[in-house]
Coordinates of C-alpha atoms in Angstrom, one line a residue:
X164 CA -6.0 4.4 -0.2
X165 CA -8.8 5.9 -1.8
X166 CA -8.7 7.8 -4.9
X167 CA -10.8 9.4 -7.0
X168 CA -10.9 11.0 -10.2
X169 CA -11.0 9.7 -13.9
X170 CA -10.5 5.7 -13.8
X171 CA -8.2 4.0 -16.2
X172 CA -8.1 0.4 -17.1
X173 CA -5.3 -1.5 -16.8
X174 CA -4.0 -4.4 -18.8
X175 CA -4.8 -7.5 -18.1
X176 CA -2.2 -9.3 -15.8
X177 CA 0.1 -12.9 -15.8
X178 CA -1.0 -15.0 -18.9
X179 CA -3.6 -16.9 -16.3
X180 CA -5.1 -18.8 -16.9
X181 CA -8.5 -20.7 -18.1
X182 CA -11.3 -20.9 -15.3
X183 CA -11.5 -24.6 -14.7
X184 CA -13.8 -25.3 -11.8
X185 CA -15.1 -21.8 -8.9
X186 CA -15.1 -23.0 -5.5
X187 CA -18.5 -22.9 -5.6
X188 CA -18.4 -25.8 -8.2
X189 CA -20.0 -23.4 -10.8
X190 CA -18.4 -23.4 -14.0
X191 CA -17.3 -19.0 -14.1
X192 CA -16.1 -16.7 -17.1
X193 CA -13.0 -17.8 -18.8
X194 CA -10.2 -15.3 -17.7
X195 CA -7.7 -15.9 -20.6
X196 CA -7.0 -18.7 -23.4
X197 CA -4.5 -21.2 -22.0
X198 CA -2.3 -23.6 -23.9
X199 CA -0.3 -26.1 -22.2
X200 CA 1.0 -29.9 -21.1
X201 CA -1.8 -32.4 -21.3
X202 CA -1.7 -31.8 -16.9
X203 CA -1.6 -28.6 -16.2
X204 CA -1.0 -27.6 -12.9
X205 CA -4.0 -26.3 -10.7
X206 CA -4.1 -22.9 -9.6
X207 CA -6.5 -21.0 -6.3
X208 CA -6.8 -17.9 -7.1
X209 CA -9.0 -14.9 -5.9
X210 CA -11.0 -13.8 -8.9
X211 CA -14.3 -10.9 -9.0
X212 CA -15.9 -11.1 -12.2
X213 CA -17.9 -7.3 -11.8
X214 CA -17.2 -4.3 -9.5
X215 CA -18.9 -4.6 -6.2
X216 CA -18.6 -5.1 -2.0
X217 CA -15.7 -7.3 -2.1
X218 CA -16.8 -10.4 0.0
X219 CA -19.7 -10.7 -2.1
X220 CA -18.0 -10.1 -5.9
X221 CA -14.7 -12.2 -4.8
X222 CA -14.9 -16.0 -5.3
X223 CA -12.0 -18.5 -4.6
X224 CA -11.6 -19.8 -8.0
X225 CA -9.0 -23.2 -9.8
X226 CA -7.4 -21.8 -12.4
X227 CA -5.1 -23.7 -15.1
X228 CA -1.3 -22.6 -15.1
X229 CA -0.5 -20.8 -18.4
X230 CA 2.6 -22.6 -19.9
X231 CA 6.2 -20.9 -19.3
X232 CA 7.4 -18.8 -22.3
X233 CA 11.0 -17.7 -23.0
X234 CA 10.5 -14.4 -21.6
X235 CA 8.3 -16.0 -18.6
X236 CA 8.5 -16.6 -14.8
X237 CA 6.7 -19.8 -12.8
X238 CA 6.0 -17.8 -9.4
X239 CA 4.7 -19.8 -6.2
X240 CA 2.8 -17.0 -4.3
X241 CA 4.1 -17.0 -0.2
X242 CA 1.8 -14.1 0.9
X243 CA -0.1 -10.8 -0.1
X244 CA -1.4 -8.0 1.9
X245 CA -5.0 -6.6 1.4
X246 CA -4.4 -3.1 1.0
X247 CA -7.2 -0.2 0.8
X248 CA -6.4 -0.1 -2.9
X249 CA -7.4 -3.6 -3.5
X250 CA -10.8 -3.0 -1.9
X251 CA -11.3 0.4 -3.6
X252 CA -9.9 -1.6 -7.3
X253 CA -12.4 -4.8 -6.6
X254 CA -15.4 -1.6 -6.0
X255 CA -14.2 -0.3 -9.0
X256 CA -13.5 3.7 -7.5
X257 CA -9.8 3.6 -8.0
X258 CA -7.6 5.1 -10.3
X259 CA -6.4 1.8 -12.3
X260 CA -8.9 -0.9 -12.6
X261 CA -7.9 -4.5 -14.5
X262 CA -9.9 -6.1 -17.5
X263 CA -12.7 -8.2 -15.7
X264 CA -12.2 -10.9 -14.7
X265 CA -9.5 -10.3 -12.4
X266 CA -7.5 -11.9 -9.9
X267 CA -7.2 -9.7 -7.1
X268 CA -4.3 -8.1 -5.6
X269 CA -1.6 -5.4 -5.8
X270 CA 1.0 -6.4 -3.8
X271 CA 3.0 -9.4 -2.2
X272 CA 5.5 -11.7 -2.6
X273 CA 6.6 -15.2 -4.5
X274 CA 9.4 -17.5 -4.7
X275 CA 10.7 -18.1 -8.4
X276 CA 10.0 -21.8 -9.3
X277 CA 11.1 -22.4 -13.1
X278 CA 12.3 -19.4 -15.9
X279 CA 12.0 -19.5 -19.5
X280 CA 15.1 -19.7 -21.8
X281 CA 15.2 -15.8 -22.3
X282 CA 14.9 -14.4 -18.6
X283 CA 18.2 -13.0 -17.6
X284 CA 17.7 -11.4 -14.6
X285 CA 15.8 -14.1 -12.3
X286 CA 16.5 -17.7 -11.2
X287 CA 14.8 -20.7 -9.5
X288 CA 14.7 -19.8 -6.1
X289 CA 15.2 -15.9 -6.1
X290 CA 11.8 -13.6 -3.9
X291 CA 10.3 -11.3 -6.7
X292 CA 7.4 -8.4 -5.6
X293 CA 5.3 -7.0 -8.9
X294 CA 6.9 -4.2 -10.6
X295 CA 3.8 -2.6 -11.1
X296 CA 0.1 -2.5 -9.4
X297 CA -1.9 -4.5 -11.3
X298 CA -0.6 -8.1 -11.3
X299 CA -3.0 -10.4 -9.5
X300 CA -1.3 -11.6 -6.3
X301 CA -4.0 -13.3 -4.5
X302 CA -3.5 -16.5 -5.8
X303 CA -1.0 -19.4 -5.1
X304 CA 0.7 -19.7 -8.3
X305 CA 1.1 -17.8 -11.6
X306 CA 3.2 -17.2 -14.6
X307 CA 4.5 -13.6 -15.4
X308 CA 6.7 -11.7 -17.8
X309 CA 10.1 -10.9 -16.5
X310 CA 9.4 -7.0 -16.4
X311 CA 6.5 -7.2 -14.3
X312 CA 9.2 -8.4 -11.6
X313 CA 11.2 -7.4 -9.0
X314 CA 13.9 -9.2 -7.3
X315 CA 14.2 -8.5 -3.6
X316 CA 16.4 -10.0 -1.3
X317 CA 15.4 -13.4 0.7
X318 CA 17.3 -12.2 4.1
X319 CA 14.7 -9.9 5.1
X320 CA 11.4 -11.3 7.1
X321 CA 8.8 -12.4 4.8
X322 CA 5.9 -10.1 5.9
X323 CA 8.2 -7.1 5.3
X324 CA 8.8 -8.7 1.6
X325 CA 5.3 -8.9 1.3
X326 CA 4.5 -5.4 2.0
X327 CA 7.2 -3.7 0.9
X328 CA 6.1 -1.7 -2.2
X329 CA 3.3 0.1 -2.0
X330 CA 3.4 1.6 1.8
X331 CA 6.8 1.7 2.6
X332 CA 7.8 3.1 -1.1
X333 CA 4.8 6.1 -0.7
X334 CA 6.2 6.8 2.9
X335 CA 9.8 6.9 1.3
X336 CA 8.8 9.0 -1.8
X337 CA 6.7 11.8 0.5
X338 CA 9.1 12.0 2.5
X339 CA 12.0 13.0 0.3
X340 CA 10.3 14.5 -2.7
X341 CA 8.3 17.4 -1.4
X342 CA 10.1 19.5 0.8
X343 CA 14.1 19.2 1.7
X344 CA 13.6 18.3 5.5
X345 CA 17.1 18.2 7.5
X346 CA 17.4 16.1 10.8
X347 CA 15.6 18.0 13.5
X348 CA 12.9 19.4 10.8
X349 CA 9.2 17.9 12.0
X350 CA 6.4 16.1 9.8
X351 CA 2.6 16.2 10.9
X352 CA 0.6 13.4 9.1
X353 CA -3.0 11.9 9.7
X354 CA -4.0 8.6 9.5
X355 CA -0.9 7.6 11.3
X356 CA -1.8 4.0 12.3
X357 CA -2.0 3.3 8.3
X358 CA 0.2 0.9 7.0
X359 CA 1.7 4.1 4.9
X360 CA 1.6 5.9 8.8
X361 CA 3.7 3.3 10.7
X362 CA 5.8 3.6 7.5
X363 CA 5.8 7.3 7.8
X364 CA 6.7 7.3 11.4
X365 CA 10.0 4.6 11.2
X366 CA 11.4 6.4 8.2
X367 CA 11.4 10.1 9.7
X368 CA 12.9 8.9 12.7
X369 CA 15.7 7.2 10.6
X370 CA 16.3 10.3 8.6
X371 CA 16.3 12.0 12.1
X372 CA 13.3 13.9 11.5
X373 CA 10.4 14.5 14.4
X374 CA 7.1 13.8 13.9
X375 CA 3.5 14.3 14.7
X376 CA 0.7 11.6 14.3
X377 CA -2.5 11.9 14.0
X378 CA -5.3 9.1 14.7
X379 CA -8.7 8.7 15.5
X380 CA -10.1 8.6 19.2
X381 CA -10.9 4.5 20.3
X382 CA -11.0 2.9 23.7
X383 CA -7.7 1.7 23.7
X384 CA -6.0 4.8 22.5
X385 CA -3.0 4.6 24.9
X386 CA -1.9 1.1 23.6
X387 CA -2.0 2.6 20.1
X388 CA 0.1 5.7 21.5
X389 CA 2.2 3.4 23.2
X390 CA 2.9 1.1 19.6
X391 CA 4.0 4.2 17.5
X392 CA 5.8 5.6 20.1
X393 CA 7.5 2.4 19.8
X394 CA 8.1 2.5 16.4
X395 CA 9.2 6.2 16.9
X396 CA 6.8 8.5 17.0
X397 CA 7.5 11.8 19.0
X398 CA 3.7 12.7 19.6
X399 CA 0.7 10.7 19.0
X400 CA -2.9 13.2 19.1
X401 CA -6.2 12.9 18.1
X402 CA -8.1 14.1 15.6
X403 CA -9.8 15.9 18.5
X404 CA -7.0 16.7 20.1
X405 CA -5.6 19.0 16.7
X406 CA -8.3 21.0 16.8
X407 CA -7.5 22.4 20.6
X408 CA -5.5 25.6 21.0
X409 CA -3.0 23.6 23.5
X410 CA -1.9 22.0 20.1
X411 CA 0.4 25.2 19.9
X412 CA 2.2 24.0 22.7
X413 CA 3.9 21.4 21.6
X414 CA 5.6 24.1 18.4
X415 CA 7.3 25.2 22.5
X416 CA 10.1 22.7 21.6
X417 CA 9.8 22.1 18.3
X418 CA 9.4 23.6 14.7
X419 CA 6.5 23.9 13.1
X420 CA 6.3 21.5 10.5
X421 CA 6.6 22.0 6.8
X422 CA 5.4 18.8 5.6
X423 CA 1.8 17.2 6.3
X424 CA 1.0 14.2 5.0
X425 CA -3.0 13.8 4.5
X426 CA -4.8 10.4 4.0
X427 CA -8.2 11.5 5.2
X428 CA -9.6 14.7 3.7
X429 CA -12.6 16.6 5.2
X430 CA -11.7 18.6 8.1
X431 CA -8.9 16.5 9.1
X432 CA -7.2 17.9 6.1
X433 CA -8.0 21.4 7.2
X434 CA -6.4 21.3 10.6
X435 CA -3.1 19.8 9.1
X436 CA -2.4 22.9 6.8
X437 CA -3.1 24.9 10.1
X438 CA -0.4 23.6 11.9
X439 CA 2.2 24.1 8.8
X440 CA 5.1 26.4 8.6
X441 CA 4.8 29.4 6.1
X442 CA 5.8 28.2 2.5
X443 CA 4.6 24.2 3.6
X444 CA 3.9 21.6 1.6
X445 CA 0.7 19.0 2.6
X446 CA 0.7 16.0 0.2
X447 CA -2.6 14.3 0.1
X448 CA -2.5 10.6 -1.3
X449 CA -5.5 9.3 -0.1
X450 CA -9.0 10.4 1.5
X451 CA -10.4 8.0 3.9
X452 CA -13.4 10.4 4.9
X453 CA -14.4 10.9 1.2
X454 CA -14.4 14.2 1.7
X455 CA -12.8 17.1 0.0
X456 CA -9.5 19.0 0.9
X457 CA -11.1 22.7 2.2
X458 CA -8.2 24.8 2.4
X459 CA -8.9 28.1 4.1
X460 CA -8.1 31.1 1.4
X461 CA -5.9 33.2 4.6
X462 CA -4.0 30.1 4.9
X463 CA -3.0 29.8 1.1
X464 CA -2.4 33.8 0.8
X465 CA -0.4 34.7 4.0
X466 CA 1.4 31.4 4.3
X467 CA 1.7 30.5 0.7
X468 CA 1.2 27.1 1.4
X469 CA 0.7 24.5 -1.5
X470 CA -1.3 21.6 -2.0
X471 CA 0.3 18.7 -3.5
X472 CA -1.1 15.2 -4.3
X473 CA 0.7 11.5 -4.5
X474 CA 0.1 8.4 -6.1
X475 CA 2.9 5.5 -6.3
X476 CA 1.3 3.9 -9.2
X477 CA 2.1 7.4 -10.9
X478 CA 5.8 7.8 -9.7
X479 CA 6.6 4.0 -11.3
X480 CA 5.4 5.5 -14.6
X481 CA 7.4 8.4 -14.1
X482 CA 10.5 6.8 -13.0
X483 CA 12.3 4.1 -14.7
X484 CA 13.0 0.7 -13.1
X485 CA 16.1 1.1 -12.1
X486 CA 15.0 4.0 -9.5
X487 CA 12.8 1.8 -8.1
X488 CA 15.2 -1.0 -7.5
X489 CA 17.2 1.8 -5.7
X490 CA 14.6 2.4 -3.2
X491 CA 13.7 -0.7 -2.8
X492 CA 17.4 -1.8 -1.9
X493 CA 17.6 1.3 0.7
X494 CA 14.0 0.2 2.4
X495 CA 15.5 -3.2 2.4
X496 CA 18.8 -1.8 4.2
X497 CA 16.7 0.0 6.7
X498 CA 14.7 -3.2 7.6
X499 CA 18.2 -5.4 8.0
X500 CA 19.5 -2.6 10.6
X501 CA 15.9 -2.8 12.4
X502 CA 14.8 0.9 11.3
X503 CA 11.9 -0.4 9.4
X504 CA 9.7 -3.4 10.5
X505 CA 6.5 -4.4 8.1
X506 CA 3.3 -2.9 9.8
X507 CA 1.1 -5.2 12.6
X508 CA -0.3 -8.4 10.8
X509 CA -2.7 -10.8 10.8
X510 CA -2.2 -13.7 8.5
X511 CA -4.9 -15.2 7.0
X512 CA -5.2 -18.9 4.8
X513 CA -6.3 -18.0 1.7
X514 CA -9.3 -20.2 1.8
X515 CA -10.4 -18.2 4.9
X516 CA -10.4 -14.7 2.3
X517 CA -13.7 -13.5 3.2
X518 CA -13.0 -13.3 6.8
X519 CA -9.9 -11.3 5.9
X520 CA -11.7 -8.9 3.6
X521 CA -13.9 -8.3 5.8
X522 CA -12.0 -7.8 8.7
X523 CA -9.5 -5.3 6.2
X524 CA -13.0 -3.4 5.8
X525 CA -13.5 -2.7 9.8
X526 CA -12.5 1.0 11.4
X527 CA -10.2 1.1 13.7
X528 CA -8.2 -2.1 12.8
X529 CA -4.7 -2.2 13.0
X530 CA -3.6 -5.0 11.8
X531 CA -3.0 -5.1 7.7
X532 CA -4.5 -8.6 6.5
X533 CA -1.7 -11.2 4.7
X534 CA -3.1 -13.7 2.6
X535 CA -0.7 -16.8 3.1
X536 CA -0.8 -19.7 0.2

């Protein structure tokens, strides 16, 4: 996701760790102060050092293992998505950037080796996903406060764990927080092959709701149809395709919608609030064209739409912990009865990272890069 606007800085995250040796067997920045046993254990981790084009700035780094405090948690890493938000935070164009250096990575999931004396709510063994964005989870171990953990249950598959809450929690939020849809209503959103998208489509279909998805034109554009269709998709169009005057037909046998969903901006954007119902809400959490939102003046006087905007990071602030556990237990109930499945993956070693970056960077791809450890 790509945001723009004023950038804040973040603090920095996990009590990593001392650069001891880069991969490249130059001796890098120190990332923190470290005190601990006279062997410490040895730590890969995927640091950038200044903002940039992310296989150039990121280097596969050993890092020293912070010692456990009483409030502290020993996490072994099992795998982390590459999310557009990484690769906008490691450019340094998002809304939340970390203290350089940094250790990149928003989102995943780790295993809970040791506690300290004063942790209460996590044990050896227990799957924990970062609170909050920010944490550094591209690395293979790593030694966290308790509150910037989340426990999530170990009976789900591990690629669902992994991506579980920034896409499927943004899908969840849009869907129930901006207009009071009722089975039967309908939902129009662009960038529908997004990890947020495939998200999008499971979760309307479980609260009965009919959608419309919007993707680009490729050559294989009927085995894309064909994959969200699967997933539950009621219509799958092009960006091309929204723009004829046949799109009316499909309102035939079904309501206009009155929630649109817009990742891309640009005139992408501008077609969506077309297609909405008088009084509509379109939500706009990310811009993929880098474009701005034009919204035609007619539209916005004689159908009163509104123009809203999203940002999970923002909802976490807004919203204590405890309302976040709750949605996380309900994505995790939809996955165990098979309504929600993590998006198409490719996993990836981490040594390999630069392939993965790059390939996260391609148009067109729809498979969400996983960093295993």
């Amino acid at each position: 996701m790509w945001v723009s606007g004023l950038l804040s800085r973040a603090r920095t995250p996990a009590r990593l760790l001392r650069d001891v040796l880069p991969a490249s067997g130059r001796r890098g920045p120190a990332i923190s102060s470290y005190s601990a046993s006279a062997e410490p254990s040895r730590v890969r981790a995927l640091v950038y050092g200044h903002h940039g084009d992310p296989p150039k700035v990121v280097e596969l780094k050993n890092l020293e293992l912070a010692a456990v405090g009483g409030s502290d948690v020993h996490v072994k890493m099992l795998a982390a998505p590459i999310n557009p938000s990484d690769i906008n935070m490691i450019q340094g164009n998002y809304g939340l950037l970390p203290k350089l250096p940094a250790v990149g990575g928003n989102e995943g999931v780790g295993q809970v080796v040791a506690v300290g004396s004063d942790v209460t709510s996590l044990k050896a063994g227990d799957w924990v996903i970062p609170a909050n964005a920010g944490l550094g989870t591209w690395q293979t171990e790593a030694v966290f406060s308790e509150e910037e953990l989340m426990r999530v249950p170990s009976d789900i598959p591990l690629q669902c764990a992994a991506t579980l809450s920034v896409n499927p929690c943004t899908a969840y939020r849009m869907l129930m927080d901006f207009e009071q849809l009722q089975p039967g209503d309908s939902v129009i959103q662009n960038a529908s092959n997004s990890g947020v998208g495939q998200a999008v489509i499971q979760i309307a279909a479980a609260l009965g709701l009919r959608s419309i998805n919007v993707v680009r034109d490729r050559p294989d554009i009927q085995k894309l149809t064909d994959r969200l269709k699967n997933l539950g998709a009621e219509h799958v169009i092009t960006e091309e395709e929204l723009r004829r005057p046949e799109m009316k037909n499909i309102f035939k046998d079904m309501p206009q919608p009155r929630l649109a969903l817009n990742c891309v901006g640009g005139k992408s954007s501008t077609e969506l609030l077309r297609q909405l119902a008088p009084g509509g809400t379109m939500v706009t959490y990310g811009g993929m064209a880098k474009q701005p939102v034009i919204a035609s003046v007619s539209l916005l006087i004689f159908k009163d739409l509104k123009l809203r905007g999203f940002w999970m990071s923002q909802w976490k602030k807004d919203h204590s912990p405890d309302q976040f556990k709750e949605m996380i237990l309900t994505l995790c109930d939809l996955i165990r009865q098979g309504q929600l499945t993590g998006p198409a993956c490719t996993e990836v070693p981490l040594q390999d990272y630069q392939r993965a970056l790059e390939a996260s960077m391609k148009p067109f791809v729809s498979s969400k890069q996983i960093l295993t450890m």
